[in-house]
Coordinates of C-alpha atoms and ligand atoms in Angstrom, one line a residue:
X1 CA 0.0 0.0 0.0
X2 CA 2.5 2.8 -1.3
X3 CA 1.4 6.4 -0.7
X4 CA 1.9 9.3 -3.5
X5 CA 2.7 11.5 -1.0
X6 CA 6.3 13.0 -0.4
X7 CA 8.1 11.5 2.7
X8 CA 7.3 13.3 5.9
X9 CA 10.9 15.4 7.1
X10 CA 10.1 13.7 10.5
X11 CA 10.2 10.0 12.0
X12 CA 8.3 7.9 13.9
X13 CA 8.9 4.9 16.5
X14 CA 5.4 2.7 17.0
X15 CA 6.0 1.2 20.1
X16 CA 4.1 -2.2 20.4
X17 CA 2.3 -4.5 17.6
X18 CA -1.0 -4.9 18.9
X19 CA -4.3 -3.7 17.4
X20 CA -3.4 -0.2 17.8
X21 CA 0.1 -0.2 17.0
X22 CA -0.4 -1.8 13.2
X23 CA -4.1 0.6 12.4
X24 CA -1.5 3.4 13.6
X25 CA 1.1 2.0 11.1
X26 CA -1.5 1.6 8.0
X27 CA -2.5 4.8 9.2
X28 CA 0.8 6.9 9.0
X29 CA 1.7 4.8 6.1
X30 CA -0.7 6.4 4.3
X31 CA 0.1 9.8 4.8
X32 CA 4.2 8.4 3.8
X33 CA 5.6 9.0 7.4
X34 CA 8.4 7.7 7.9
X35 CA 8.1 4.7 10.5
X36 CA 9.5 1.5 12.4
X37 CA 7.2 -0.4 14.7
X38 CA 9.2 -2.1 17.9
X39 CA 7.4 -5.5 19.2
X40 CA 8.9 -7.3 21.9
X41 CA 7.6 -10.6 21.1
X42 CA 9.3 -12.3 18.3
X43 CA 6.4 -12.0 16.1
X44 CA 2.8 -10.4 15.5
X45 CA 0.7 -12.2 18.2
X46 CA -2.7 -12.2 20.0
X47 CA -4.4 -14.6 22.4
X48 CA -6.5 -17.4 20.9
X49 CA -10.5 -15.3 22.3
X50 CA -13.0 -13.0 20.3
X51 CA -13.6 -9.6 19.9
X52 CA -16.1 -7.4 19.0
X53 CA -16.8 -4.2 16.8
X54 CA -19.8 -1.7 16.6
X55 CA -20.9 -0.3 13.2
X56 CA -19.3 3.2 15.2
X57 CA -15.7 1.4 14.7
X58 CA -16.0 -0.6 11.6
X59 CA -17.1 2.9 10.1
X60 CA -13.5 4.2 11.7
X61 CA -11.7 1.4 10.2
X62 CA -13.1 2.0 6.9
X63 CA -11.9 5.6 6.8
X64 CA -8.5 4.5 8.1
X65 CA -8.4 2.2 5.1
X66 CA -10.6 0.6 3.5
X67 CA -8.4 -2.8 3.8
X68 CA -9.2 -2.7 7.2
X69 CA -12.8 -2.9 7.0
X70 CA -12.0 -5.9 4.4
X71 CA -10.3 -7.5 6.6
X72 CA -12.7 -7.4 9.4
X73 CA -15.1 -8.2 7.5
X74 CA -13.4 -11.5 6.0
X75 CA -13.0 -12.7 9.9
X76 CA -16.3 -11.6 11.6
X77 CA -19.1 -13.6 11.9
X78 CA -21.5 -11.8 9.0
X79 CA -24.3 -13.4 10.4
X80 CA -26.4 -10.3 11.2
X81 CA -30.0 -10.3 13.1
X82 CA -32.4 -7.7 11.7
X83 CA -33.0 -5.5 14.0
X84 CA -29.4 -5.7 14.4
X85 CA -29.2 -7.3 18.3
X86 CA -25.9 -6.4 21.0
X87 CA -27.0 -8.6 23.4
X88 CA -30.5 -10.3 25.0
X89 CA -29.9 -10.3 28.6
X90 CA -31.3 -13.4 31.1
X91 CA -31.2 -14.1 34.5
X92 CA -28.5 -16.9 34.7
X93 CA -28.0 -17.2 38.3
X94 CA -30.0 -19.5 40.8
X95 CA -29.7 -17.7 43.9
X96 CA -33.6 -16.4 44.0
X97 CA -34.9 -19.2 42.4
X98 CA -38.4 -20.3 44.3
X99 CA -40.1 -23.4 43.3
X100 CA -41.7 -22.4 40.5
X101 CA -38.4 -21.3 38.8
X102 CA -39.2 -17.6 39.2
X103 CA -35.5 -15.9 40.1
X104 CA -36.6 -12.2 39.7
X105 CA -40.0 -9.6 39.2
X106 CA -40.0 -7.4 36.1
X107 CA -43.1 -4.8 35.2
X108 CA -44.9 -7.1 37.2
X109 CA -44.1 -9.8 35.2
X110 CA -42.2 -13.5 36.8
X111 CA -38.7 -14.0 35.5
X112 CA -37.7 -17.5 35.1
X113 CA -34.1 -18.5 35.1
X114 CA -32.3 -18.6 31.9
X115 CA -35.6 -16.9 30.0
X116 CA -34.8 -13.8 27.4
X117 CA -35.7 -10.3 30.2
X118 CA -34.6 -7.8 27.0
X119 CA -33.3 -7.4 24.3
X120 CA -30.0 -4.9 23.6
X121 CA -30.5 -3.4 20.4
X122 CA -27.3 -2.9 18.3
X123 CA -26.7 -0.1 15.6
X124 CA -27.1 -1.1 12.2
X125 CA -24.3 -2.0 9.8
X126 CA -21.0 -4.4 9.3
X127 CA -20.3 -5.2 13.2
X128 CA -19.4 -8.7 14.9
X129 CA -17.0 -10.8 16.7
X130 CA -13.9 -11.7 15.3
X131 CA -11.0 -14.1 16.7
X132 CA -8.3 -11.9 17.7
X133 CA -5.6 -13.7 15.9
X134 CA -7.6 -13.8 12.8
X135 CA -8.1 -10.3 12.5
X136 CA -4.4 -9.1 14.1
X137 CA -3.2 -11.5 10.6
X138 CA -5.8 -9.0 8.1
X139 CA -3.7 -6.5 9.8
X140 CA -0.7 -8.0 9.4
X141 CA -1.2 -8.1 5.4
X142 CA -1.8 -4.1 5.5
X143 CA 2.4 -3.8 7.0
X144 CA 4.9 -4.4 4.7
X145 CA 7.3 -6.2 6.6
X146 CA 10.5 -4.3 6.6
X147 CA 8.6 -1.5 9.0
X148 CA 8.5 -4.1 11.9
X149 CA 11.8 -4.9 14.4
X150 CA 10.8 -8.2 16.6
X151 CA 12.5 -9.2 20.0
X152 CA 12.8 -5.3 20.7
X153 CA 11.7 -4.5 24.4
X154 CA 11.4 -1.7 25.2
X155 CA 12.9 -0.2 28.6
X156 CA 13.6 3.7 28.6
X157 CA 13.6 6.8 26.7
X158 CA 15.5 9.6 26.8
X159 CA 16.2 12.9 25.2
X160 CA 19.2 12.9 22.3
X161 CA 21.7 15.0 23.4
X162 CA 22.0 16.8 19.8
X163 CA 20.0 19.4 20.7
X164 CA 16.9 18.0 18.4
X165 CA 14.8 17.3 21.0
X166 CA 14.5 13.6 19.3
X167 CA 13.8 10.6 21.8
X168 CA 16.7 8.1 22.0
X169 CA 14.8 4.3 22.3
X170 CA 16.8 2.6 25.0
X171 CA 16.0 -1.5 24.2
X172 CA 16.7 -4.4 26.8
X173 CA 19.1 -6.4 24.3
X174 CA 21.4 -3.3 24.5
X175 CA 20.4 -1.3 21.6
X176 CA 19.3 2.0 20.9
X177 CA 17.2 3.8 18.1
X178 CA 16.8 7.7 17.5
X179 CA 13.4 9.6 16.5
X180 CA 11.4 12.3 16.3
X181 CA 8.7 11.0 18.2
X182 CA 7.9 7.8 20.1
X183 CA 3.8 6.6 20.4
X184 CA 3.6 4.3 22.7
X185 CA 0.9 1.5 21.8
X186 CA 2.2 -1.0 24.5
X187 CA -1.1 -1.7 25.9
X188 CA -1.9 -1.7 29.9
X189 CA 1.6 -2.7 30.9
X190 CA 3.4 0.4 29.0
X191 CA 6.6 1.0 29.5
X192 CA 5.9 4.6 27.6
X193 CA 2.7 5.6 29.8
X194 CA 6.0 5.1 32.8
X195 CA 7.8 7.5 31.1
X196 CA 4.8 10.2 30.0
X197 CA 3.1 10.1 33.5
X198 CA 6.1 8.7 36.3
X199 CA 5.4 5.0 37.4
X200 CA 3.3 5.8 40.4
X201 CA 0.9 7.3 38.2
X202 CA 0.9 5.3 35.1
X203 CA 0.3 2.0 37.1
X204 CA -2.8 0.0 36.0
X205 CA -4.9 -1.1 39.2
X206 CA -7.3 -4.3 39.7
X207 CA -10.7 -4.2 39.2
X208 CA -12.1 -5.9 41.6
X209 CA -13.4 -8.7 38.3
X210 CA -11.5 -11.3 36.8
X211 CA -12.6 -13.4 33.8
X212 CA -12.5 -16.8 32.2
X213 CA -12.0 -17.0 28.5
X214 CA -12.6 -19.5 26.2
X215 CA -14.3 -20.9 22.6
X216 CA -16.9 -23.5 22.4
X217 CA -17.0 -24.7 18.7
X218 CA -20.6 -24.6 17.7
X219 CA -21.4 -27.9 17.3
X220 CA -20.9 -28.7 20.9
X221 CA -22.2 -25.3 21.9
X222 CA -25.5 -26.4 20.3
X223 CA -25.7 -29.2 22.0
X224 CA -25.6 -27.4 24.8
X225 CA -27.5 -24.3 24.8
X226 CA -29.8 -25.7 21.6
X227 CA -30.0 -24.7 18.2
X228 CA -30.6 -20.8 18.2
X229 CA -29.3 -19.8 22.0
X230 CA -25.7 -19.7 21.0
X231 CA -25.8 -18.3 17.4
X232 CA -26.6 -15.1 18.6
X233 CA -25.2 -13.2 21.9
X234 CA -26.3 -13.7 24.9
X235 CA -25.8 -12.1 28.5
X236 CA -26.8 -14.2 31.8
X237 CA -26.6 -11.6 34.6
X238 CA -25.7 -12.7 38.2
X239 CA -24.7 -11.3 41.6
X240 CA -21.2 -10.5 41.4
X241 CA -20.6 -12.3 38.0
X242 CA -21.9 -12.5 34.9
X243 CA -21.6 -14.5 31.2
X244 CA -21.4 -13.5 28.1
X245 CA -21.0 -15.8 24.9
X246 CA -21.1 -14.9 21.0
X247 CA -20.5 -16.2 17.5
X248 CA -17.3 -15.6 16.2
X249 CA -15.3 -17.2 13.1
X250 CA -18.1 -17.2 10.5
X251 CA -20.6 -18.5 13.0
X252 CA -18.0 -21.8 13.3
X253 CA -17.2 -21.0 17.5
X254 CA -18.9 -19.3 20.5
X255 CA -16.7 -17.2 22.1
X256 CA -17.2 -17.5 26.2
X257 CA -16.6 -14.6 28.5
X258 CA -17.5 -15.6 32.0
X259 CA -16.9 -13.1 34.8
X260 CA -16.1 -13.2 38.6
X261 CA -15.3 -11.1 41.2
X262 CA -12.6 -10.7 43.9
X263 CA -11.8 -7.8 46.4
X264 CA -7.6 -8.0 45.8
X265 CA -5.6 -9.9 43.0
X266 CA -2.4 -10.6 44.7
X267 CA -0.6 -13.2 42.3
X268 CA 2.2 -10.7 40.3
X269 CA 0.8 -12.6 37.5
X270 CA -2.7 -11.6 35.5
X271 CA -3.0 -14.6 33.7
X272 CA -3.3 -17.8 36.0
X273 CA -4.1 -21.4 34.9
X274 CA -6.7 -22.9 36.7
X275 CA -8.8 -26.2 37.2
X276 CA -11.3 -27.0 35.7
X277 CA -13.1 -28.1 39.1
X278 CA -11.9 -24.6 40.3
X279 CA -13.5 -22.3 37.2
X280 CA -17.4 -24.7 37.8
X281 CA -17.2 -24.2 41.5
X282 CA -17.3 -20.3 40.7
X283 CA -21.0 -20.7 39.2
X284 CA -22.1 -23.6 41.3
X285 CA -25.2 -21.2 42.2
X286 CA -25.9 -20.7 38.1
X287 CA -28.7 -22.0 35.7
X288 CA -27.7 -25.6 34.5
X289 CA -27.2 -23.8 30.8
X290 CA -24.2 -22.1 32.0
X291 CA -23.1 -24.6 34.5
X292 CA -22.5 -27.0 31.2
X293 CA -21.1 -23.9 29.3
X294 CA -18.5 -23.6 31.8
X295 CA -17.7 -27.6 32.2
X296 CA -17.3 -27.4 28.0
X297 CA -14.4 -24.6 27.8
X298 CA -11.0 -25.9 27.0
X299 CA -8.1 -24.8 29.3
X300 CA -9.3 -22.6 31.4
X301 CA -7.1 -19.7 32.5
X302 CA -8.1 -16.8 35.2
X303 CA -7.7 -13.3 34.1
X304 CA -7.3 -10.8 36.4
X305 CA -9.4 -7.5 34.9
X306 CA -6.9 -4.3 35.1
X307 CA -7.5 -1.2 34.3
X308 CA -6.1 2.8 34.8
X309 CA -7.6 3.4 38.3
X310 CA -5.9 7.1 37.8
X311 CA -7.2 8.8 34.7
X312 CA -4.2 10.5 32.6
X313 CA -3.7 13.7 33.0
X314 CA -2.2 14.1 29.5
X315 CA -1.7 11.7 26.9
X316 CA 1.9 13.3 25.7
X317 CA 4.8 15.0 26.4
X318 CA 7.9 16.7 25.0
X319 CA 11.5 16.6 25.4
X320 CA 11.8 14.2 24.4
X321 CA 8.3 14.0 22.2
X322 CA 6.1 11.0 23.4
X323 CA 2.5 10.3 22.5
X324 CA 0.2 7.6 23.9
X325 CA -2.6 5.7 22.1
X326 CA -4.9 2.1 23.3
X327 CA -4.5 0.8 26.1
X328 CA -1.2 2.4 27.3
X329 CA -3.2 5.6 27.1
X330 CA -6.8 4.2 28.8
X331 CA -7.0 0.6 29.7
X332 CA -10.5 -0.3 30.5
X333 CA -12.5 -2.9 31.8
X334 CA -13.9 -4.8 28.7
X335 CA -17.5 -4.5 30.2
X336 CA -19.1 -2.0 27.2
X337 CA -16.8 -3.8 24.7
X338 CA -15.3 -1.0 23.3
X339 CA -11.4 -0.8 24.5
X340 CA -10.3 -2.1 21.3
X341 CA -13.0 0.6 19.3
X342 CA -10.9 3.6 21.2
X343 CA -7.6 2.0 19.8
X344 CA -9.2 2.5 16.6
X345 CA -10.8 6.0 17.0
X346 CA -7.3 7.5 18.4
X347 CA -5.3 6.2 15.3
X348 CA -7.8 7.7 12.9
X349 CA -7.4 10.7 14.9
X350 CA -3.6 10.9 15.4
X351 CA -3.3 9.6 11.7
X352 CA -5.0 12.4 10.0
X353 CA -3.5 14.7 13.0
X354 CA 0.0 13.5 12.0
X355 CA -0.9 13.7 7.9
X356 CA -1.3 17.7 8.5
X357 CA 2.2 18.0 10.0
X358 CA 5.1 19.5 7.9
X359 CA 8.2 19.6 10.4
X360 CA 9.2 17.7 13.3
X361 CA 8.1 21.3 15.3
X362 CA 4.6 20.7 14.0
X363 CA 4.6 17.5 16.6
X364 CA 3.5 18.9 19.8
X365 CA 1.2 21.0 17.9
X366 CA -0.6 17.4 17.0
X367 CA 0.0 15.5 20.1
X368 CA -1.2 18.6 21.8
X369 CA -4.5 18.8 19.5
X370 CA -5.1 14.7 19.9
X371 CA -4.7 14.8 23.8
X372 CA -7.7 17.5 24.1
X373 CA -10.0 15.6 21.7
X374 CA -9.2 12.2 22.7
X375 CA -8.7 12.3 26.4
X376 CA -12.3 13.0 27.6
X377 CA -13.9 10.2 25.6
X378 CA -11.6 7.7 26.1
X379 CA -11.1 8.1 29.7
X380 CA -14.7 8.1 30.1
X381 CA -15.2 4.6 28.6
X382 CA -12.4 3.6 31.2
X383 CA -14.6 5.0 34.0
X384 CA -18.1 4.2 32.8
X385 CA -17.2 0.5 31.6
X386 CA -16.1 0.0 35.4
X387 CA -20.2 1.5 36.3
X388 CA -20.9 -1.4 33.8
X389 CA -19.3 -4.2 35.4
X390 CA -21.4 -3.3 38.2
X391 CA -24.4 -3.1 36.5
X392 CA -24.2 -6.5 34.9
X393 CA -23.7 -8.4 38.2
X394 CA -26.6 -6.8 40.1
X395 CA -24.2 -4.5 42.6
X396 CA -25.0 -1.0 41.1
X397 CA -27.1 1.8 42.8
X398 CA -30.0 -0.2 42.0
X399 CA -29.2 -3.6 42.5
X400 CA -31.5 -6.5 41.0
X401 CA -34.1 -4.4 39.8
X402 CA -34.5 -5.4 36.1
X403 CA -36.6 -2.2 35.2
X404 CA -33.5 -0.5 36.7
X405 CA -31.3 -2.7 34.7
X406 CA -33.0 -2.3 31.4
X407 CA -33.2 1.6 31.8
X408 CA -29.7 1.9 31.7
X409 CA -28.4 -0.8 29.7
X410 CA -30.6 1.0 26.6
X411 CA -29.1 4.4 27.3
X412 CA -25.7 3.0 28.0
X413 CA -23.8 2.6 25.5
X414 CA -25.6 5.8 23.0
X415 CA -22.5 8.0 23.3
X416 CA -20.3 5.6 22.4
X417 CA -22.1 4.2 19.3
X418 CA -24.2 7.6 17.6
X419 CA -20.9 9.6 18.1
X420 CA -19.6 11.5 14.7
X421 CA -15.6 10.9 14.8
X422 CA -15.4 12.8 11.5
X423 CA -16.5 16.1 13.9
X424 CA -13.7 15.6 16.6
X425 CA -11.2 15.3 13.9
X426 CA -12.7 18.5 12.6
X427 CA -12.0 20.2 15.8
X428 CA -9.0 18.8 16.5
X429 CA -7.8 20.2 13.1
X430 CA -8.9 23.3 14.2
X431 CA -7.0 23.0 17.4
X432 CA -3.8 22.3 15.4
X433 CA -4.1 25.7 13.2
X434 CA -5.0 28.1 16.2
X435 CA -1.8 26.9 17.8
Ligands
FAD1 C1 -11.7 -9.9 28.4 C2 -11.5 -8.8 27.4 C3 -12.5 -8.6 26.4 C4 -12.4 -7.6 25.6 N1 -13.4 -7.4 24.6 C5 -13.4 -6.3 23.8 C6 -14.4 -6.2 22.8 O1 -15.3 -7.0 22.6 N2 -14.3 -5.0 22.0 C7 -13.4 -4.1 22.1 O2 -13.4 -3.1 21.4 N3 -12.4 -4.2 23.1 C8 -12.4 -5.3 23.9 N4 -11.4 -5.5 24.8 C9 -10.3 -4.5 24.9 C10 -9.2 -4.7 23.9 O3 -8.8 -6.1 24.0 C11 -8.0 -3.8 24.1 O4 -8.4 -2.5 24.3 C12 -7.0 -3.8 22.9 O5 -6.7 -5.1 22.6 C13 -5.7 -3.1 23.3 O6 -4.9 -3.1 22.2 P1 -3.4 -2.4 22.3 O7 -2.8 -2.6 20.9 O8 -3.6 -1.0 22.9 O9 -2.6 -3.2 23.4 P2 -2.1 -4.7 23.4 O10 -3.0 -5.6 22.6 O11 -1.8 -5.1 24.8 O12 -0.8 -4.6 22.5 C14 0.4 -4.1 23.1 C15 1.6 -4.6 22.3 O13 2.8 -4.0 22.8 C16 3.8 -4.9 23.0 N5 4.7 -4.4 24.0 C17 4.4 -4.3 25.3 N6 5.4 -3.7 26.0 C18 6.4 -3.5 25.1 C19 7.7 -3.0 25.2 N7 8.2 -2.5 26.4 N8 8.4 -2.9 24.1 C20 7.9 -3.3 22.9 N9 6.7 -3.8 22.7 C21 5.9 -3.9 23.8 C22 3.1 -6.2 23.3 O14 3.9 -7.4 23.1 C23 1.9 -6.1 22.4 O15 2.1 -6.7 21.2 C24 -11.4 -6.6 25.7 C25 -10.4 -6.7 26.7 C26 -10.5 -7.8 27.6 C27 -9.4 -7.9 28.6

């Protein structure tokens, strides 16, 4: 994908390979800016679980490049309801259950276990699950693959001593690299958020949640939950956990979210492996439909559910020039699905930010322009995903009161979804000429 443009006089370090660091690459590549994307790992990789995009993002990705929207669209599942449907929300947990199966009252009607309470409506147009490796590969075909440097970790920054203001990339295998500007798309982890914000500040804090992840292919899934149940998605609330599962793959697996929740998370590690014995006895109390979606995932592993307990204060700095974007800018809770959605939205914004630069002074002008537009919707999904969380597992303001529940959940997740990108990047182009 070769760009007519002339070669931008300034260049840029992407620091991380994950969703956000290669749409930032096809993003700058477009506009010809000069680029090399650091991994650590020794290769493109993402874990083996689903994820899933709104009309809102796929519209983003479109505009990033149309390849990307091809791509997603090659790996989602394509099997769209009409009206187009998010999620249909049931009681999945036994705790209230009275003899007649009733768990719950709603507008004076009973609520058995397991049956449909509402429906979440979805926006219409391309949206869907996707397996993450899959669609991290479409992405992969976007990069040619002399822009990417494997097995570099990074560990500091500094300023070059030439008087240029450049950042000097400090890597753990000894080596350094020089560049105008570093963005740091190292996820929740970053090394580059340490450096932007001071570690006290930039460090990610538990949730209070944790998650098991897994796929169910949907032969067996049908088996379980019957024929229609798992071709569409489904959320069974509960108190203090809840389950989500959708197609992904073409329809071909059910991806399997199921959440818990723990005061601390003490282990240094996020990721555990667990027993299978030990992931059941967590939903012991649940409806027999997720009791036998729970015995059917492969290899369970406990994930501890992070997320930036401090929000940012800024998302750059200079001297040397550093810019966040994803996760090492705003790691959320996964609980309104949209972490990976705000990866896209800030490298459509950044992109066309850094595509109106002319000098390596133009810089802070752009990282200046992207921190005031991105910053306040970002960090809110950060803070309202965590209200979410709550909200699914009965322990917000208004606890199990389903006409509560459905209220919000409708009105949730409208700025998120009707919001017009193309009128922040307006405004943030704006920002950029006033300066
Ligand atoms: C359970 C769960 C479900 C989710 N579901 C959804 C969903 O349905 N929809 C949605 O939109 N979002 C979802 N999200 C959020 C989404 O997964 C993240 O927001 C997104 O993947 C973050 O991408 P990223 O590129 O910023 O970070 P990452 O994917 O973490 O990538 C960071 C990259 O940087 C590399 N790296 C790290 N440190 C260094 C270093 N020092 N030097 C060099 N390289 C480095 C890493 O190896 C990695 O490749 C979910 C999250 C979770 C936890």
């Amino acid at each position: 994908m070769g760009s007519s443009l002339p070669p931008k006089p300034f260049n840029i370090a992407i620091i991380g390979g994950g969703i956000a660091g290669l749409t930032l690459t096809i993003s700058l590549l477009k506009h010809n800016i000069p680029l090399t994307l650091y991994e650590a790992a020794s290769q493109f990789e993402e874990i083996g679980a689903g994820v899933g995009f709104e009309p809102c993002m796929v519209r983003i990705m479109d505009l990033i490049s149309p390849g990307i929207k091809e791509g997603f669209l090659r790996c989602a599942n394509n099997v769209e309801l009409d009206p187009p449907l998010w999620f249909t929300v049931r009681v999945g947990d036994r705790r209230k259950e009275d003899e007649e199966g009733v768990v719950l009252q709603k507008d004076g009607r009973k609520i058995r276990l397991g049956e449909p309470i509402f429906e979440m409506p979805a926006r219409r147009g391309p949206r869907g699950g996707v397996h993450r490796a899959q669609f991290l590969d479409e992405l992969v075909k976007l990069v040619p693959a002399d822009v990417a440097k494997f097995r570099k970790k990074l560990v500091n920054i500094t300023r070059a001593d030439d008087g240029s203001d450049d950042a000097v990339l400090h890597f753990a295998d000894g080596t350094t690299a020089q560049h105008s500007a570093v963005i740091g798309c190292d996820g929740i982890k970053s090394r580059t958020r340490e450096v932007v914000l001071g570690k006290d500040e930039a460090q990610p804090v538990f949730s209070g949640k944790y998650v098991y992840r897994g796929l169910i292919p949907m032969q067996k899934a049908k088996e379980i939950m019957g024929e229609q149940e798992p071709t569409t998605p489904q959320m069974y609330v509960g108190y203090s956990g809840h389950v989500l599962t959708f197609p992904i793959a073409n329809g071909t697996i059910m991806n399997v979210v199921a959440f818990s929740s723990k005061a601390e998370w003490n282990d240094p590690e996020w990721v555990v492996e667990t027993s299978r014995e030990q992931m059941c006895s967590d939903y012991t109390r649940w409806s027999p439909t997720v009791q036998a979606i729970m015995a059917n995932m492969k290899n369970p592993d406990i994930w501890a559910l992070f997320n930036h307990g401090t929000p940012a204060r800024t998302y750059f700095r200079t001297q040397p020039r550093i810019c966040l974007v994803g996760d090492a800018a705003h790691a959320t809770t996964p609980h309104q699905g949209s972490g990976a959605g705000m990866c896209i939205e800030d490298c459509y914004i950044l992109g066309e930010l850094l595509g109106e630069a002319n000098s390596t002074h133009d810089l802070e002008a752009v990282f200046r322009a992207y921190d005031e537009v991105r910053r306040p919707r970002s960090l809110k999904l950060v803070q309202t995903s965590r209200e979410a969380g709550m909200l699914w597992e009965l322990q917000g303001p208004k606890g199990d009161d389903l006409e509560a529940l459905e209220r919000d959940a409708l009105e949730r997740m409208n700025w998120i979804w009707d919001h017009d990108l193309t009128k922040d990047l307006d405004q943030a182009k704006m920002l950029l000429k006033q300066q």
